[in-house]
Structures are given as structure tokens and as C-alpha cells.
């Protein structure tokens, strides 16, 4: 039986550490980090994520500024809001929830965010920094995956890693981070030939495709560490819905060395890393040393 990697517990520990650092900042520097989250439209999953982000930001002692705009908001109005938040000294981090409605160009909006407030790490300048190995805000879900892997495995140097999925939000930045850890990295995707055999080569398998339970037990090398980034809502035969990942969890548990569950694996790490990026942005802005252990 594989070990279950408890992302929920790990994230709770990280958030407790961040909350302590936030209290210190208030006491020693009269500084309260602030995160602005912008949601355009009514996408139900996005609404849940944004509500959770707001709650946890406040629970960690930070300021949370939520901006909910109607679906029909024009690109110019959204860009104007982003520019206003760029100028606001109480806002240290800005996150525009994706996906945006089809009439808005997401890259225009992301690149309008001031690079030092880009707590998602999606700004083209920060993507470039990550790819050349310079210090930059690291995208939250990939940062969470890496923390869990290092916690589970220690040094990743020399491991064979396969990332299934090539999105800008997860697949590509995870690959960059694993490369930085001296893994030998393959990025596979929907057009990869012989995908199962490619996955079976992996000591570290990261699934980020958005297809429910796509990765089967016989795609996994015995003893491998499996990180499941997928969050898919599926309907059971009895009409009830449940959350599953991109990996067949039951099958993976019989083959792998360690697996992240869904829910309770990577998901909670994303918000923890967002709070971490916000805290770090506030420290950089005010030239305060980044608290240790982050
Ligand atoms: N939508 C899904 N994941 C993310 C994320 O990490 N950041 C933003 N801004 N939108 C998302």
C-alpha cells in the first residue's frame, strides 16, 4: 500500500507559520499584507475558490479585498481596476481569477498586473524569471506540488519526473521547478504517443490534465511518487456528485510509493502558497527580510 501524502495537514502547518509571521510584521513593522482578488462572472467553481481565498486570507491576519464584477464587464474596465490596484499601497498582491469570460484577453490582463504584485507568478516577466532561475513569485499550485515532493522525498536530484499536462498554470511551471531541482523532466500531453509507457518511466509523476481518473494503475512505476493536481466533479450511478483527481486513486494506492489524495492533497497547498506569495510580496515592497522557513 502506498503512503497517502496529507496536503491538508501540510498546508495547515504552513498557514500557521505564515499567520505567525503576519503577526510579527504587524507588531514590529506596523505592516499588514493585503491581497486583492478579482472575479469576473459567475463560474460556480471560481466563486467557491474566491470565497475560500478571502476567508483564509483574513484568517491568516491579512487584508482581503474582493472585487466581483459582472460577466459582461469589458476588458477596458477590468484593466482600469487592475491599474487602480497596482497603485493602491494597501494591496501587495493581485490575483485575477481565471478563466476570464471569452471577450477578455487573459494575457493582456495578467501582464497589466504590476510584476511585483503578481502573486500568481503568471506575468510574462515572472515566467521569464522562473525559466532562467531568477528569484520570482512561483505559481501557487506548482509551488505546492514541489513542497509536498520535497517533504516526501527530500532531495529530488537525478529523479525521472513526468508531468502530464502543459498548461501555463500548472504543467509548464511544475516542469521548470522540477528541472531546477535537478530532475530529468518529460512534459507529456494529450498528443503524446505511448503515454502510458512514458508515465511508467517516472519516479515522480505529476498529473495535471483535467481528465477524471485518466492515469491508471498500470501507468505507474512501482514505488513512484504520484502528485494528482486534478479536481474533477463526477456523478456516481446514484446521481450523487463526488470529487476525483486525474489519477485512479484506488489503483495507484496498490502500485505507487506515495500518492496525494483528492480532495486533501494538492488543493489546500494552492491557497497556502498564495498566502506565502502575498506575505513575501509585502516584505519585498517594504524592504523587510522574508521570514525564515517559508
Ligand atoms: N484558476 C484556476 N487556478 C488558478 C490560479 O492558480 N490562479 C488564478 N488566478 N486563477 C486560477
Coordinates of C-alpha atoms and ligand atoms in Angstrom, one line a residue:
X1 CA 0.0 0.0 0.0
X2 CA 1.3 3.5 -0.9
X3 CA 1.6 6.2 1.7
X4 CA -1.0 9.0 1.4
X5 CA 0.6 12.4 1.2
X6 CA -1.5 14.6 3.6
X7 CA -1.6 18.0 1.8
X8 CA -4.3 19.3 4.1
X9 CA -2.1 18.8 7.2
X10 CA 1.0 20.2 5.5
X11 CA -1.0 23.3 4.3
X12 CA -2.4 23.8 7.8
X13 CA 1.2 23.8 9.2
X14 CA 2.4 26.3 6.6
X15 CA -0.6 28.6 7.1
X16 CA 0.0 28.6 10.9
X17 CA 3.6 29.5 10.2
X18 CA 2.5 32.3 7.8
X19 CA 0.0 33.6 10.4
X20 CA 2.8 33.9 13.0
X21 CA 4.9 35.8 10.5
X22 CA 2.0 38.1 9.7
X23 CA 1.6 38.9 13.5
X24 CA 5.3 39.7 13.7
X25 CA 5.1 42.1 10.8
X26 CA 2.2 43.9 12.4
X27 CA 4.0 44.1 15.8
X28 CA 7.5 45.0 14.5
X29 CA 6.8 46.9 11.3
X30 CA 3.1 48.0 11.5
X31 CA 2.6 46.3 8.2
X32 CA -0.4 44.2 7.2
X33 CA -0.1 42.3 3.9
X34 CA -3.1 42.8 1.6
X35 CA -4.4 40.5 -1.2
X36 CA -6.9 41.7 -3.9
X37 CA -8.8 39.0 -5.7
X38 CA -10.8 39.9 -8.8
X39 CA -13.6 37.6 -10.1
X40 CA -15.4 38.4 -13.3
X41 CA -18.6 36.5 -13.9
X42 CA -20.5 33.7 -12.2
X43 CA -18.4 30.5 -12.8
X44 CA -19.5 28.3 -9.8
X45 CA -16.1 26.7 -9.2
X46 CA -14.4 30.1 -9.4
X47 CA -16.9 31.6 -6.9
X48 CA -16.1 28.8 -4.4
X49 CA -12.3 29.3 -4.9
X50 CA -12.6 33.1 -4.4
X51 CA -14.7 32.7 -1.3
X52 CA -12.2 30.3 0.2
X53 CA -9.3 32.6 -0.7
X54 CA -11.0 35.5 1.0
X55 CA -11.7 33.6 4.2
X56 CA -8.3 32.1 4.5
X57 CA -6.6 35.4 3.8
X58 CA -8.5 37.1 6.6
X59 CA -7.9 34.1 8.9
X60 CA -4.2 34.5 8.4
X61 CA -4.4 38.1 9.6
X62 CA -4.1 39.7 6.1
X63 CA -6.3 42.2 4.4
X64 CA -8.6 40.7 1.8
X65 CA -10.1 42.9 -0.9
X66 CA -12.6 41.2 -3.1
X67 CA -13.8 42.6 -6.4
X68 CA -16.7 40.8 -8.0
X69 CA -17.6 42.1 -11.5
X70 CA -20.5 41.1 -13.7
X71 CA -19.9 38.7 -16.7
X72 CA -20.4 41.5 -19.2
X73 CA -17.6 43.7 -17.8
X74 CA -15.5 45.0 -20.6
X75 CA -11.7 44.5 -20.9
X76 CA -11.1 48.2 -20.5
X77 CA -13.0 48.3 -17.2
X78 CA -11.1 45.3 -15.9
X79 CA -7.7 46.8 -17.0
X80 CA -8.7 50.1 -15.2
X81 CA -9.4 48.2 -12.0
X82 CA -6.0 46.4 -12.2
X83 CA -4.2 49.7 -12.7
X84 CA -6.0 51.1 -9.7
X85 CA -5.0 48.1 -7.6
X86 CA -1.4 48.5 -8.9
X87 CA -1.4 52.0 -7.4
X88 CA -3.0 51.0 -4.1
X89 CA -0.4 50.9 -1.3
X90 CA -2.6 48.6 0.9
X91 CA -2.6 46.0 -1.9
X92 CA 0.6 43.8 -2.0
X93 CA -0.8 41.0 -4.1
X94 CA -3.3 40.9 -7.0
X95 CA -5.0 37.8 -8.3
X96 CA -7.4 37.8 -11.2
X97 CA -9.3 34.6 -11.1
X98 CA -9.1 32.5 -14.4
X99 CA -10.8 31.6 -16.6
X100 CA -12.0 35.0 -17.7
X101 CA -15.1 35.4 -19.9
X102 CA -14.3 34.8 -23.6
X103 CA -14.4 38.5 -24.6
X104 CA -11.5 39.4 -22.4
X105 CA -7.9 38.6 -23.3
X106 CA -6.4 36.9 -20.2
X107 CA -2.7 37.7 -21.2
X108 CA -3.5 41.4 -21.6
X109 CA -5.0 41.4 -18.1
X110 CA -2.3 39.3 -16.4
X111 CA 0.5 41.4 -17.9
X112 CA -1.2 44.6 -16.8
X113 CA -0.7 43.5 -13.1
X114 CA 2.4 45.0 -11.7
X115 CA 5.0 42.2 -11.8
X116 CA 5.9 42.7 -8.1
X117 CA 2.2 42.3 -7.1
X118 CA 1.7 39.2 -9.3
X119 CA 1.2 36.6 -6.6
X120 CA 0.1 34.1 -9.2
X121 CA 3.5 34.2 -10.9
X122 CA 1.8 34.4 -14.3
X123 CA 3.1 37.8 -15.5
X124 CA 5.4 37.3 -18.5
X125 CA 8.3 38.8 -16.7
X126 CA 7.9 36.4 -13.8
X127 CA 7.5 33.4 -16.1
X128 CA 10.8 34.5 -17.7
X129 CA 12.5 34.9 -14.3
X130 CA 11.4 31.4 -13.3
X131 CA 12.7 29.9 -16.5
X132 CA 16.1 31.5 -16.2
X133 CA 16.3 30.6 -12.5
X134 CA 16.0 34.1 -11.0
X135 CA 14.1 34.8 -7.8
X136 CA 10.4 35.3 -8.7
X137 CA 6.9 34.6 -7.3
X138 CA 6.3 30.9 -8.1
X139 CA 2.8 29.9 -9.4
X140 CA 0.9 28.6 -6.3
X141 CA -0.2 25.1 -7.4
X142 CA 3.3 24.2 -8.8
X143 CA 4.9 25.6 -5.6
X144 CA 2.6 23.4 -3.5
X145 CA 3.4 20.3 -5.6
X146 CA 7.1 20.9 -5.1
X147 CA 6.8 21.4 -1.3
X148 CA 4.9 18.1 -1.0
X149 CA 7.5 16.3 -3.1
X150 CA 10.4 17.6 -1.1
X151 CA 8.6 16.8 2.1
X152 CA 8.1 13.2 0.9
X153 CA 11.4 12.6 -0.9
X154 CA 13.9 15.1 0.3
X155 CA 16.4 15.6 -2.4
X156 CA 14.9 15.2 -5.9
X157 CA 18.2 15.4 -7.7
X158 CA 18.5 12.8 -10.6
X159 CA 14.9 11.6 -10.4
X160 CA 13.0 11.0 -13.6
X161 CA 9.9 13.2 -13.5
X162 CA 7.0 13.1 -15.9
X163 CA 4.5 15.9 -16.0
X164 CA 1.2 15.1 -17.8
X165 CA -0.3 18.4 -18.9
X166 CA 1.3 21.5 -20.4
X167 CA -0.8 24.4 -19.1
X168 CA 0.7 27.7 -18.2
X169 CA -0.9 27.5 -14.7
X170 CA 0.5 24.1 -13.7
X171 CA 2.2 21.8 -16.3
X172 CA 4.9 24.2 -17.6
X173 CA 5.8 25.8 -14.3
X174 CA 5.9 22.5 -12.5
X175 CA 8.3 21.2 -15.2
X176 CA 10.5 24.3 -14.6
X177 CA 10.6 23.8 -10.9
X178 CA 11.5 20.1 -11.2
X179 CA 14.2 21.0 -13.6
X180 CA 15.6 23.5 -11.1
X181 CA 15.6 20.6 -8.6
X182 CA 17.8 18.6 -11.0
X183 CA 15.2 16.2 -12.1
X184 CA 15.2 14.8 -15.6
X185 CA 11.8 16.1 -16.8
X186 CA 9.5 15.0 -19.5
X187 CA 6.4 17.0 -20.3
X188 CA 3.7 14.8 -21.8
X189 CA 0.2 15.8 -23.0
X190 CA -2.8 14.7 -25.0
X191 CA -0.8 14.2 -28.2
X192 CA 2.0 12.2 -26.6
X193 CA 2.4 8.8 -28.2
X194 CA 2.6 5.9 -25.9
X195 CA 1.6 8.0 -22.9
X196 CA 1.2 5.0 -20.5
X197 CA 4.7 3.8 -21.2
X198 CA 6.1 7.3 -20.8
X199 CA 4.4 7.6 -17.4
X200 CA 5.8 4.2 -16.3
X201 CA 9.3 5.7 -16.6
X202 CA 8.5 8.2 -13.9
X203 CA 9.9 8.2 -10.3
X204 CA 7.8 11.3 -9.9
X205 CA 4.5 11.5 -11.8
X206 CA 2.6 14.8 -11.8
X207 CA -0.9 14.6 -13.4
X208 CA -2.4 17.9 -14.4
X209 CA -4.7 17.3 -17.3
X210 CA -8.2 17.8 -16.0
X211 CA -9.5 14.3 -17.1
X212 CA -11.1 12.3 -14.3
X213 CA -9.1 9.2 -13.3
X214 CA -7.1 9.2 -16.6
X215 CA -3.9 7.8 -15.1
X216 CA -4.4 4.1 -14.5
X217 CA -2.6 1.8 -12.0
X218 CA -0.5 0.2 -14.8
X219 CA 0.8 3.6 -15.9
X220 CA 2.6 3.9 -12.6
X221 CA 6.1 2.6 -11.9
X222 CA 6.1 0.5 -8.7
X223 CA 7.2 2.8 -5.8
X224 CA 6.7 6.1 -7.7
X225 CA 5.5 9.2 -6.0
X226 CA 2.3 10.4 -7.6
X227 CA 1.1 14.0 -7.4
X228 CA -2.5 14.4 -8.5
X229 CA -3.4 18.0 -9.4
X230 CA -6.8 17.3 -10.9
X231 CA -10.1 18.3 -9.2
X232 CA -13.0 16.9 -11.2
X233 CA -16.6 16.7 -10.2
X234 CA -18.2 13.4 -11.4
X235 CA -21.6 11.9 -11.0
X236 CA -21.9 8.5 -9.3
X237 CA -24.5 5.9 -10.5
X238 CA -26.8 7.1 -7.7
X239 CA -26.8 10.6 -9.0
X240 CA -24.5 11.9 -6.2
X241 CA -21.5 14.0 -7.2
X242 CA -18.0 13.5 -5.9
X243 CA -14.6 14.9 -6.4
X244 CA -11.9 12.8 -8.1
X245 CA -8.5 13.6 -9.4
X246 CA -6.7 12.9 -12.7
X247 CA -5.4 9.6 -11.2
X248 CA -7.3 6.4 -10.4
X249 CA -6.6 6.7 -6.7
X250 CA -7.5 3.1 -5.6
X251 CA -5.4 1.6 -8.3
X252 CA -2.5 4.0 -7.7
X253 CA -2.5 3.1 -4.0
X254 CA -1.7 -0.5 -4.9
X255 CA 1.4 0.4 -7.1
X256 CA 2.8 3.7 -6.1
X257 CA 5.1 4.5 -3.1
X258 CA 3.1 7.6 -2.2
X259 CA 0.1 9.4 -3.6
X260 CA -1.7 12.7 -3.0
X261 CA -5.5 12.2 -2.4
X262 CA -8.3 14.3 -3.9
X263 CA -9.5 16.2 -2.0
X264 CA -6.9 16.9 0.7
X265 CA -3.8 16.7 -1.4
X266 CA -2.5 19.5 -3.7
X267 CA -5.7 21.6 -3.4
X268 CA -5.1 23.0 0.1
X269 CA -1.4 23.8 -0.8
X270 CA -2.5 26.2 -3.5
X271 CA -4.1 28.7 -1.1
X272 CA -1.3 28.3 1.4
X273 CA 1.2 29.2 -1.3
X274 CA -0.9 32.1 -2.4
X275 CA -0.7 33.5 1.2
X276 CA 3.0 32.8 1.2
X277 CA 3.5 34.8 -2.1
X278 CA 1.4 37.7 -0.7
X279 CA 3.4 37.8 2.5
X280 CA 6.7 37.7 0.5
X281 CA 5.4 40.5 -1.8
X282 CA 4.6 42.7 1.2
X283 CA 8.0 42.1 2.7
X284 CA 9.8 42.9 -0.6
X285 CA 7.7 46.0 -1.1
X286 CA 8.6 47.3 2.4
X287 CA 12.2 46.0 2.3
X288 CA 11.6 43.8 5.3
X289 CA 13.5 40.5 5.5
X290 CA 11.5 37.5 4.3
X291 CA 10.6 35.5 7.5
X292 CA 12.6 32.2 7.7
X293 CA 11.0 28.9 7.0
X294 CA 8.8 30.0 4.1
Ligands
LIG1 N1 -7.9 29.3 -11.8 C1 -7.5 28.1 -11.5 N2 -6.3 28.1 -10.8 C2 -6.0 29.4 -10.7 C3 -4.9 30.0 -10.1 O1 -3.9 29.4 -9.6 N3 -4.8 31.4 -10.3 C4 -5.8 32.1 -10.9 N4 -5.7 33.4 -11.0 N5 -6.8 31.5 -11.5 C5 -6.9 30.2 -11.4

